[in-house]
Amino acid sequence: MDYSDFIVTQCPETVIYIPNFITSDEEKHILASVASAPKPKWTQLLNRRLINYGGVPHKNGMIAEEMPRWLLTFVEKINNLGVLEDKKANHVLVNEYLPGQGIMPHTDGPLFHPVISTISCGSHTILRLQRSAGGEEEQQILVEPRSLLLIKDEAYHDHLHSIDEYFEDKIDERVTNLSLCETTHESGTVLTRSRRISLTIRHVPKTSKMKIKLGF
């Protein structure tokens, strides 16, 4: 796929934003499937909860697990883009963000092939990018429902990404992808958050189909 029309040029290389990557029906299907996940699948963190599908990434290697059938359609959509090059996605992280919840600045690091691909459902959010080496440079990306956000290259390796713990977001000149968004937003517009579900689809290079034996 040619991404050139979807590159966020004001961001470091390379941030790609594709609006309406999935349909409204696909979004409803994702939300319903996540809502029906058994409670034990969820991991409760301090400020949000999540589900790992495909296995739990670990520095010693991820023990591969079969993904639910409903997820495979969206994994294949990412694989068909070619953004993972010769790799295939084998891990999906489902994050739930309620209004007022977010995630601290971080990088995804060496556990993953250096491409983040995230499908958003339900609510918008604002993702912040800032250089990890002490710089104050910051970009903001408006992430709409049904969109796909791709982060790779310098943006993956040298920048932290985060979501502030806000109940609403104000659009201003720091939002770099407004020209690519489905909806037109004027500066000063305030958007109220609702429940957001994100699917972060990635490739974990170090995997095993066999359970790791633990010795003492």
XYZ file of N, CA and C in Angstrom:
648
model
N 0.844 -1.205 0.000
C 0.000 0.000 0.000
C 0.867 1.238 0.000
N 0.456 2.254 -0.751
C 1.162 3.532 -0.775
C 0.627 4.416 0.363
N 1.490 4.708 1.342
C 1.066 5.492 2.507
C 1.258 6.985 2.320
N 1.812 7.415 1.201
C 2.295 8.793 1.077
C 1.211 9.831 1.352
N -0.040 9.529 1.031
C -1.115 10.495 1.253
C -1.536 10.583 2.716
N -1.031 9.670 3.549
C -1.474 9.598 4.936
C -0.360 9.900 5.940
N 0.805 10.291 5.456
C 1.917 10.614 6.355
C 1.650 11.947 7.049
N 1.841 11.966 8.366
C 1.696 13.216 9.138
C 3.034 13.938 9.048
N 3.113 14.887 8.130
C 4.414 15.463 7.772
C 5.014 16.333 8.873
N 4.202 16.834 9.791
C 4.730 17.668 10.869
C 5.304 16.857 12.013
N 5.137 15.524 11.953
C 5.679 14.642 12.988
C 7.032 14.097 12.538
N 7.818 13.578 13.482
C 9.061 12.902 13.100
C 8.749 11.671 12.263
N 9.738 11.191 11.513
C 9.515 10.010 10.679
C 9.298 8.782 11.561
N 8.382 7.916 11.291
C 7.282 8.105 10.355
C 5.995 7.870 11.129
N 5.059 8.823 11.024
C 3.737 8.678 11.618
C 2.726 8.701 10.475
N 1.862 7.679 10.422
C 0.874 7.538 9.352
C -0.505 7.462 9.986
N -1.422 8.278 9.489
C -2.782 8.315 10.050
C -3.788 8.068 8.942
N -4.552 6.974 9.062
C -5.530 6.601 8.044
C -6.921 6.648 8.673
N -7.757 7.637 8.327
C -9.116 7.687 8.874
C -9.993 6.607 8.240
N -11.034 6.202 8.971
C -11.991 5.210 8.459
C -11.303 3.954 7.916
N -10.320 3.472 8.650
C -9.635 2.238 8.249
C -10.570 1.041 8.378
N -11.485 1.114 9.344
C -12.514 0.081 9.474
C -13.887 0.737 9.330
N -14.906 -0.073 9.081
C -16.262 0.439 8.918
C -16.959 0.552 10.276
N -18.112 1.203 10.276
C -18.914 1.298 11.501
C -19.352 -0.079 11.979
N -19.703 -0.973 11.035
C -20.098 -2.327 11.422
C -18.929 -3.092 12.034
N -17.748 -2.919 11.475
C -16.565 -3.574 12.046
C -16.263 -3.021 13.438
N -16.435 -1.724 13.602
C -16.232 -1.117 14.918
C -17.193 -1.713 15.943
N -18.472 -1.836 15.567
C -19.467 -2.425 16.474
C -19.107 -3.869 16.811
N -18.608 -4.593 15.819
C -18.215 -5.986 16.032
C -17.061 -6.071 17.030
N -16.081 -5.198 16.893
C -14.950 -5.176 17.836
C -15.440 -4.869 19.251
N -16.256 -3.829 19.378
C -16.735 -3.425 20.704
C -17.556 -4.540 21.359
N -18.397 -5.200 20.577
C -19.202 -6.292 21.118
C -18.333 -7.484 21.513
N -17.320 -7.779 20.706
C -16.435 -8.916 20.997
C -15.613 -8.657 22.255
N -15.122 -7.435 22.406
C -14.358 -7.087 23.609
C -15.267 -7.127 24.836
N -16.500 -6.644 24.685
C -17.444 -6.635 25.810
C -17.772 -8.051 26.282
N -17.706 -9.028 25.388
C -18.044 -10.406 25.754
C -16.834 -11.210 26.223
N -15.649 -10.582 26.288
C -14.457 -11.299 26.752
C -14.630 -11.700 28.217
N -14.246 -12.918 28.571
C -14.366 -13.343 29.973
C -13.549 -12.448 30.903
N -14.066 -12.201 32.086
C -13.381 -11.317 33.033
C -11.940 -11.744 33.331
N -11.650 -13.054 33.435
C -10.261 -13.446 33.717
C -9.262 -13.048 32.634
N -9.750 -12.759 31.408
C -8.830 -12.336 30.342
C -8.256 -10.953 30.606
N -8.969 -10.140 31.368
C -8.553 -8.764 31.605
C -7.450 -8.692 32.662
N -6.481 -7.821 32.410
C -5.484 -7.457 33.418
C -5.796 -6.041 33.883
N -6.017 -5.880 35.169
C -6.375 -4.576 35.727
C -5.118 -3.842 36.157
N -4.851 -2.704 35.536
C -3.757 -1.836 35.946
C -4.304 -0.712 36.819
N -3.418 0.146 37.275
C -3.840 1.222 38.166
C -4.840 2.153 37.498
N -4.607 2.455 36.204
C -5.435 3.473 35.559
C -6.179 2.990 34.313
N -6.143 1.697 34.030
C -6.898 1.159 32.895
C -6.815 -0.359 32.963
N -7.490 -1.036 32.031
C -7.348 -2.491 31.961
C -7.071 -2.914 30.528
N -6.527 -4.122 30.366
C -6.070 -4.572 29.051
C -6.187 -6.085 28.938
N -6.125 -6.542 27.677
C -6.075 -7.969 27.356
C -4.938 -8.204 26.367
N -4.138 -9.237 26.621
C -3.150 -9.702 25.652
C -3.731 -10.870 24.857
N -3.666 -10.777 23.536
C -4.043 -11.892 22.668
C -2.828 -12.304 21.833
N -2.638 -13.614 21.694
C -1.473 -14.126 20.970
C -0.357 -14.544 21.895
N -0.470 -14.174 23.189
C 0.561 -14.449 24.175
C 0.891 -13.205 24.968
N 1.755 -13.374 25.955
C 2.188 -12.239 26.779
C 3.655 -11.964 26.468
N 3.976 -10.813 25.843
C 5.372 -10.517 25.497
C 6.265 -10.492 26.742
N 7.456 -11.081 26.603
C 8.410 -11.154 27.709
C 9.806 -11.144 27.110
N 10.767 -10.607 27.854
C 12.134 -10.508 27.322
C 12.731 -11.883 27.022
N 12.247 -12.929 27.697
C 12.732 -14.279 27.442
C 11.996 -14.971 26.296
N 11.006 -14.286 25.745
C 10.253 -14.853 24.637
C 8.779 -14.987 24.957
N 7.931 -14.832 23.944
C 6.487 -14.945 24.108
C 6.038 -16.359 23.743
N 5.315 -17.006 24.638
C 4.717 -18.299 24.327
C 3.468 -18.047 23.494
N 3.511 -18.471 22.250
C 2.432 -18.159 21.309
C 1.128 -18.839 21.721
N 0.042 -18.086 21.644
C -1.288 -18.594 21.927
C -2.199 -18.278 20.740
N -3.190 -19.115 20.550
C -4.130 -18.906 19.445
C -5.004 -17.683 19.725
N -5.218 -16.883 18.693
C -6.079 -15.710 18.832
C -7.532 -16.072 18.550
N -8.469 -15.349 19.143
C -9.878 -15.588 18.822
C -10.167 -15.251 17.363
N -11.119 -15.944 16.802
C -11.407 -15.812 15.368
C -11.783 -14.378 14.991
N -12.507 -13.672 15.873
C -12.978 -12.331 15.512
C -11.815 -11.357 15.292
N -10.679 -11.636 15.932
C -9.515 -10.749 15.795
C -8.752 -10.966 14.490
N -8.848 -12.165 13.939
C -7.995 -12.516 12.809
C -8.252 -11.628 11.594
N -9.495 -11.186 11.415
C -9.812 -10.287 10.296
C -8.970 -9.019 10.355
N -8.811 -8.466 11.545
C -8.108 -7.195 11.698
C -6.590 -7.391 11.690
N -6.130 -8.529 12.200
C -4.715 -8.871 12.075
C -4.344 -8.995 10.599
N -5.214 -9.633 9.829
C -4.934 -9.805 8.402
C -4.961 -8.469 7.662
N -5.830 -7.563 8.078
C -5.857 -6.230 7.448
C -4.516 -5.517 7.631
N -3.922 -5.666 8.813
C -2.607 -5.065 9.062
C -1.535 -5.788 8.248
N -1.582 -7.110 8.230
C -0.597 -7.855 7.443
C -0.646 -7.471 5.968
N -1.864 -7.249 5.454
C -2.016 -6.922 4.031
C -1.481 -5.541 3.673
N -1.309 -4.683 4.671
C -0.744 -3.360 4.391
C 0.728 -3.442 4.001
N 1.424 -4.466 4.499
C 2.850 -4.571 4.237
C 3.709 -3.705 5.126
N 3.107 -3.032 6.125
C 3.870 -2.123 6.976
C 4.859 -2.881 7.859
N 4.578 -4.160 8.119
C 5.494 -4.978 8.917
C 6.579 -5.630 8.060
N 6.626 -5.229 6.807
C 7.601 -5.744 5.837
C 7.401 -7.255 5.682
N 8.440 -8.050 5.959
C 8.310 -9.496 5.761
C 7.775 -10.209 7.001
N 7.399 -9.439 8.025
C 6.883 -10.017 9.266
C 5.360 -10.113 9.212
N 4.809 -10.948 10.102
C 3.366 -11.082 10.256
C 2.995 -10.753 11.701
N 1.904 -10.037 11.883
C 1.453 -9.702 13.235
C 1.098 -10.986 13.991
N 1.552 -11.061 15.241
C 1.268 -12.243 16.063
C 0.839 -11.874 17.485
N 0.598 -10.592 17.717
C 0.194 -10.144 19.057
C -0.763 -8.968 18.933
N -1.810 -8.981 19.745
C -2.747 -7.864 19.804
C -2.940 -7.483 21.268
N -2.736 -6.213 21.564
C -3.006 -5.676 22.894
C -4.292 -4.865 22.827
N -5.284 -5.292 23.589
C -6.542 -4.556 23.692
C -6.468 -3.672 24.929
N -6.586 -2.373 24.743
C -6.614 -1.431 25.859
C -8.003 -0.812 25.963
N -8.499 -0.699 27.173
C -9.729 0.039 27.434
C -9.367 1.334 28.154
N -9.830 2.449 27.616
C -9.636 3.758 28.245
C -10.996 4.364 28.543
N -11.305 4.554 29.802
C -12.499 5.289 30.194
C -12.159 6.770 30.262
N -13.154 7.667 30.204
C -12.850 9.102 30.332
C -12.022 9.367 31.587
N -10.965 10.148 31.419
C -10.073 10.447 32.528
C -8.921 9.474 32.686
N -8.870 8.446 31.839
C -7.769 7.491 31.890
C -6.802 7.734 30.735
N -5.530 7.361 30.946
C -4.518 7.551 29.909
C -3.357 6.608 30.134
N -2.206 6.975 29.570
C -1.003 6.150 29.711
C 0.206 7.068 29.758
N 1.150 6.759 30.645
C 2.341 7.586 30.840
C 3.254 7.540 29.606
N 4.108 8.562 29.422
C 5.047 8.547 28.293
C 5.945 7.309 28.332
N 6.048 6.640 27.178
C 6.822 5.403 27.119
C 7.189 5.105 25.666
N 8.117 4.175 25.483
C 8.385 3.582 24.173
C 8.036 2.099 24.256
N 7.743 1.488 23.111
C 7.404 0.068 23.120
C 8.648 -0.818 23.166
N 9.802 -0.254 22.780
C 11.067 -0.929 23.000
C 11.332 -2.142 22.132
N 12.378 -2.913 22.514
C 12.894 -3.991 21.658
C 12.101 -5.293 21.707
N 11.073 -5.401 22.548
C 10.274 -6.630 22.569
C 9.522 -6.843 21.260
N 9.331 -5.751 20.507
C 8.483 -5.796 19.313
C 9.272 -5.403 18.067
N 8.870 -5.906 16.919
C 9.313 -5.332 15.649
C 8.904 -3.856 15.666
N 9.793 -2.938 15.275
C 9.573 -1.512 15.547
C 8.499 -0.836 14.683
N 7.295 -1.361 14.757
C 6.134 -0.747 14.112
C 4.940 -0.910 15.053
N 4.293 0.198 15.391
C 3.055 0.160 16.170
C 1.904 0.417 15.209
N 0.895 -0.443 15.237
C -0.310 -0.217 14.433
C -1.513 -0.316 15.360
N -2.286 0.763 15.457
C -3.377 0.828 16.421
C -4.679 1.224 15.746
N -5.681 0.346 15.903
C -7.047 0.623 15.462
C -7.835 1.114 16.671
N -8.560 2.225 16.510
C -9.317 2.814 17.618
C -10.814 2.643 17.405
N -11.528 2.411 18.505
C -12.980 2.232 18.470
C -13.618 2.995 19.627
N -14.829 3.476 19.386
C -15.597 4.093 20.463
C -15.405 5.591 20.554
N -14.313 6.004 21.159
C -14.048 7.428 21.404
C -12.793 7.884 20.671
N -12.682 9.193 20.526
C -11.425 9.802 20.088
C -10.453 9.798 21.268
N -9.204 10.133 20.998
C -8.251 10.526 22.033
C -7.207 11.420 21.385
N -6.335 11.985 22.213
C -5.179 12.732 21.727
C -3.930 11.980 22.157
N -3.108 11.602 21.183
C -1.823 10.969 21.471
C -0.733 12.029 21.396
N 0.124 12.048 22.395
C 1.248 12.993 22.430
C 2.544 12.262 22.076
N 3.349 12.904 21.258
C 4.686 12.417 20.920
C 5.703 13.427 21.413
N 6.737 12.959 22.124
C 7.800 13.868 22.542
C 9.132 13.139 22.489
N 10.168 13.889 22.137
C 11.492 13.270 22.002
C 11.945 12.721 23.346
N 12.479 11.507 23.332
C 12.830 10.833 24.583
C 14.117 11.360 25.204
N 14.956 12.016 24.415
C 16.253 12.469 24.917
C 16.173 13.880 25.477
N 15.221 14.129 26.349
C 15.189 15.373 27.111
C 14.673 16.595 26.384
N 14.263 16.463 25.135
C 13.776 17.624 24.409
C 12.346 17.971 24.779
N 11.957 19.232 24.574
C 10.606 19.666 24.881
C 9.689 19.616 23.656
N 10.264 19.281 22.516
C 9.473 19.194 21.284
C 8.312 18.216 21.480
N 7.118 18.633 21.081
C 5.942 17.777 21.262
C 5.000 17.936 20.082
N 4.442 16.809 19.652
C 3.383 16.823 18.656
C 2.166 16.127 19.244
N 0.981 16.527 18.782
C -0.253 15.881 19.203
C -0.961 15.325 17.968
N -1.557 14.160 18.133
C -2.282 13.509 17.046
C -3.697 13.234 17.531
N -4.674 13.745 16.790
C -6.071 13.440 17.093
C -6.384 12.068 16.513
N -6.697 11.119 17.383
C -6.985 9.750 16.980
C -8.498 9.553 17.023
N -9.109 9.414 15.847
C -10.564 9.293 15.745
C -10.998 7.829 15.798
N -12.263 7.587 16.160
C -12.799 6.227 16.054
C -12.700 5.713 14.614
N -12.385 4.430 14.489
C -12.284 3.700 13.212
C -11.007 4.019 12.441
N -10.122 4.800 13.037
C -8.878 5.152 12.351
C -7.783 4.126 12.635
N -6.727 4.190 11.822
C -5.508 3.414 12.045
C -4.354 4.394 12.205
N -3.582 4.222 13.260
C -2.384 5.023 13.490
C -1.173 4.108 13.449
N -0.209 4.454 12.605
C 1.036 3.696 12.477
C 2.199 4.564 12.938
N 3.074 3.998 13.769
C 4.263 4.704 14.252
C 5.461 3.799 14.021
N 6.466 4.322 13.301
C 7.653 3.516 13.029
C 8.862 4.430 12.834
N 10.007 3.852 12.521
C 11.244 4.595 12.256
C 11.637 5.464 13.456
N 12.040 6.704 13.194
C 12.486 7.596 14.268
C 11.401 7.815 15.315
N 10.158 7.917 14.874
C 9.053 8.143 15.814
C 8.914 6.980 16.792
N 9.247 5.772 16.371
C 9.202 4.606 17.255
C 10.399 4.589 18.199
N 11.597 4.788 17.655
C 12.819 4.583 18.428
C 13.150 5.755 19.354
N 12.906 6.981 18.897
C 13.434 8.162 19.591
C 12.378 9.032 20.243
N 11.135 8.598 20.233
C 10.064 9.417 20.799
C 9.197 8.605 21.759
N 8.806 9.255 22.836
C 7.839 8.695 23.771
C 6.440 9.022 23.286
N 5.490 8.126 23.544
C 4.095 8.447 23.249
C 3.266 8.265 24.519
N 2.221 9.059 24.642
C 1.423 9.054 25.862
C 0.024 9.587 25.577
N -0.883 9.330 26.526
C -2.239 9.881 26.501
C -2.495 10.496 27.866
N -2.837 11.769 27.900
C -3.106 12.442 29.163
C -4.409 11.941 29.787
N -4.478 12.000 31.098
C -5.665 11.536 31.832
C -6.702 12.660 31.901
N -7.291 12.942 30.737
C -8.266 14.021 30.619
C -9.660 13.456 30.365
N -10.667 14.275 30.657
C -12.051 13.942 30.311
C -12.450 14.590 28.978
N -11.705 15.602 28.555
C -11.974 16.261 27.280
C -10.677 16.806 26.718
N -10.671 17.070 25.418
C -9.472 17.542 24.719
C -9.802 18.792 23.923
N -8.896 19.758 23.984
C -9.064 20.997 23.229
C -8.167 20.969 21.998
N -8.775 21.216 20.848
C -8.020 21.233 19.594
C -7.304 22.571 19.454
N -5.987 22.513 19.190
C -5.227 23.751 18.955
C -4.149 23.468 17.912
N -3.230 24.424 17.769
C -2.237 24.345 16.689
C -1.237 23.204 16.886
N -1.202 22.594 18.057
C -0.267 21.486 18.280
C -0.755 20.173 17.658
N -2.022 20.102 17.286
C -2.558 18.879 16.656
C -2.123 18.867 15.195
N -1.334 17.870 14.831
C -0.614 17.915 13.553
C -1.324 17.227 12.387
N -2.381 16.481 12.663
C -2.981 15.659 11.598
C -4.395 16.086 11.227
N -4.787 17.319 11.536
C -6.165 17.743 11.303
C -6.562 17.645 9.836
N -5.622 17.871 8.936
C -5.946 17.820 7.508
C -6.273 16.408 7.043
N -5.866 15.388 7.818
C -6.127 13.999 7.456
C -7.372 13.440 8.126
N -7.925 14.184 9.082
C -9.035 13.657 9.878
C -10.331 13.602 9.077
N -11.195 12.680 9.468
C -12.491 12.541 8.816
C -13.357 13.778 9.056
N -13.328 14.296 10.289
C -14.158 15.433 10.677
C -13.314 16.696 10.734
N -13.865 17.802 10.262
C -13.167 19.085 10.321
C -13.343 19.703 11.704
N -12.226 20.092 12.318
C -12.257 20.701 13.647
C -11.543 22.044 13.604
N -12.191 23.075 14.103
C -11.564 24.381 14.203
C -10.778 24.480 15.505
N -9.765 25.340 15.498
C -8.980 25.567 16.714
C -9.898 26.073 17.822
N -9.743 25.509 19.003
C -10.584 25.872 20.132
C -11.727 24.895 20.383
N -11.994 23.999 19.415
C -13.038 22.995 19.609
C -12.690 22.091 20.787
N -13.674 21.792 21.621
C -13.476 20.895 22.756
C -14.229 19.599 22.491
N -13.514 18.482 22.578
C -14.093 17.158 22.348
C -14.152 16.400 23.668
N -15.313 15.853 23.988
C -15.501 15.103 25.226
C -15.233 13.622 24.974
N -14.421 13.028 25.814
C -14.086 11.614 25.655
C -15.212 10.716 26.173
N -15.326 9.543 25.551
C -16.152 8.451 26.070
C -15.257 7.212 26.148
N -15.845 6.037 26.306
C -15.051 4.809 26.412
C -14.374 4.500 25.082
N -13.091 4.255 25.126
C -12.308 3.935 23.927
C -11.686 2.564 24.072
N -11.781 1.780 23.017
C -11.097 0.488 22.916
C -10.087 0.589 21.779
N -8.841 0.239 22.062
C -7.823 0.246 21.009
C -7.261 -1.155 20.830
N -7.000 -1.501 19.579
C -6.312 -2.751 19.232
C -4.929 -2.381 18.712
N -3.898 -2.679 19.484
C -2.534 -2.444 19.021
C -1.984 -3.775 18.514
N -1.752 -3.811 17.209
C -1.421 -5.053 16.505
C 0.053 -4.996 16.111
N 0.831 -5.984 16.600
C 2.285 -5.918 16.425
C 2.863 -7.300 16.139
N 4.171 -7.302 15.853
C 4.914 -8.548 15.679
C 5.927 -8.676 16.810
N 5.853 -9.801 17.527
C 6.843 -10.128 18.556
C 7.839 -11.108 17.945
N 9.099 -10.684 17.751
C 10.057 -11.554 17.053
C 10.409 -12.823 17.820
N 10.541 -12.706 19.131
C 11.018 -13.833 19.933
C 9.827 -14.596 20.498
N 9.427 -15.654 19.815
C 8.265 -16.424 20.261
C 8.600 -17.908 20.280
N 7.814 -18.642 21.037
C 7.966 -20.085 21.123
C 6.595 -20.718 21.232
N 6.415 -21.870 20.609
C 5.168 -22.619 20.752
C 5.253 -23.609 21.907
N 6.445 -23.727 22.479
C 6.647 -24.636 23.600
C 6.742 -23.819 24.892
N 6.196 -24.352 25.958
C 6.293 -23.683 27.248
C 7.741 -23.716 27.729
N 8.199 -22.578 28.234
C 9.581 -22.471 28.701
C 9.708 -23.224 30.023
N 10.687 -24.128 30.100
C 10.915 -24.851 31.345
C 11.702 -23.977 32.316
N 11.238 -23.934 33.535
C 11.902 -23.146 34.552
C 12.732 -24.063 35.428
N 14.021 -23.746 35.579
C 14.903 -24.551 36.428
C 15.316 -23.776 37.662
N 15.765 -24.450 38.624
C 16.208 -23.820 39.865
C 17.682 -24.186 40.100
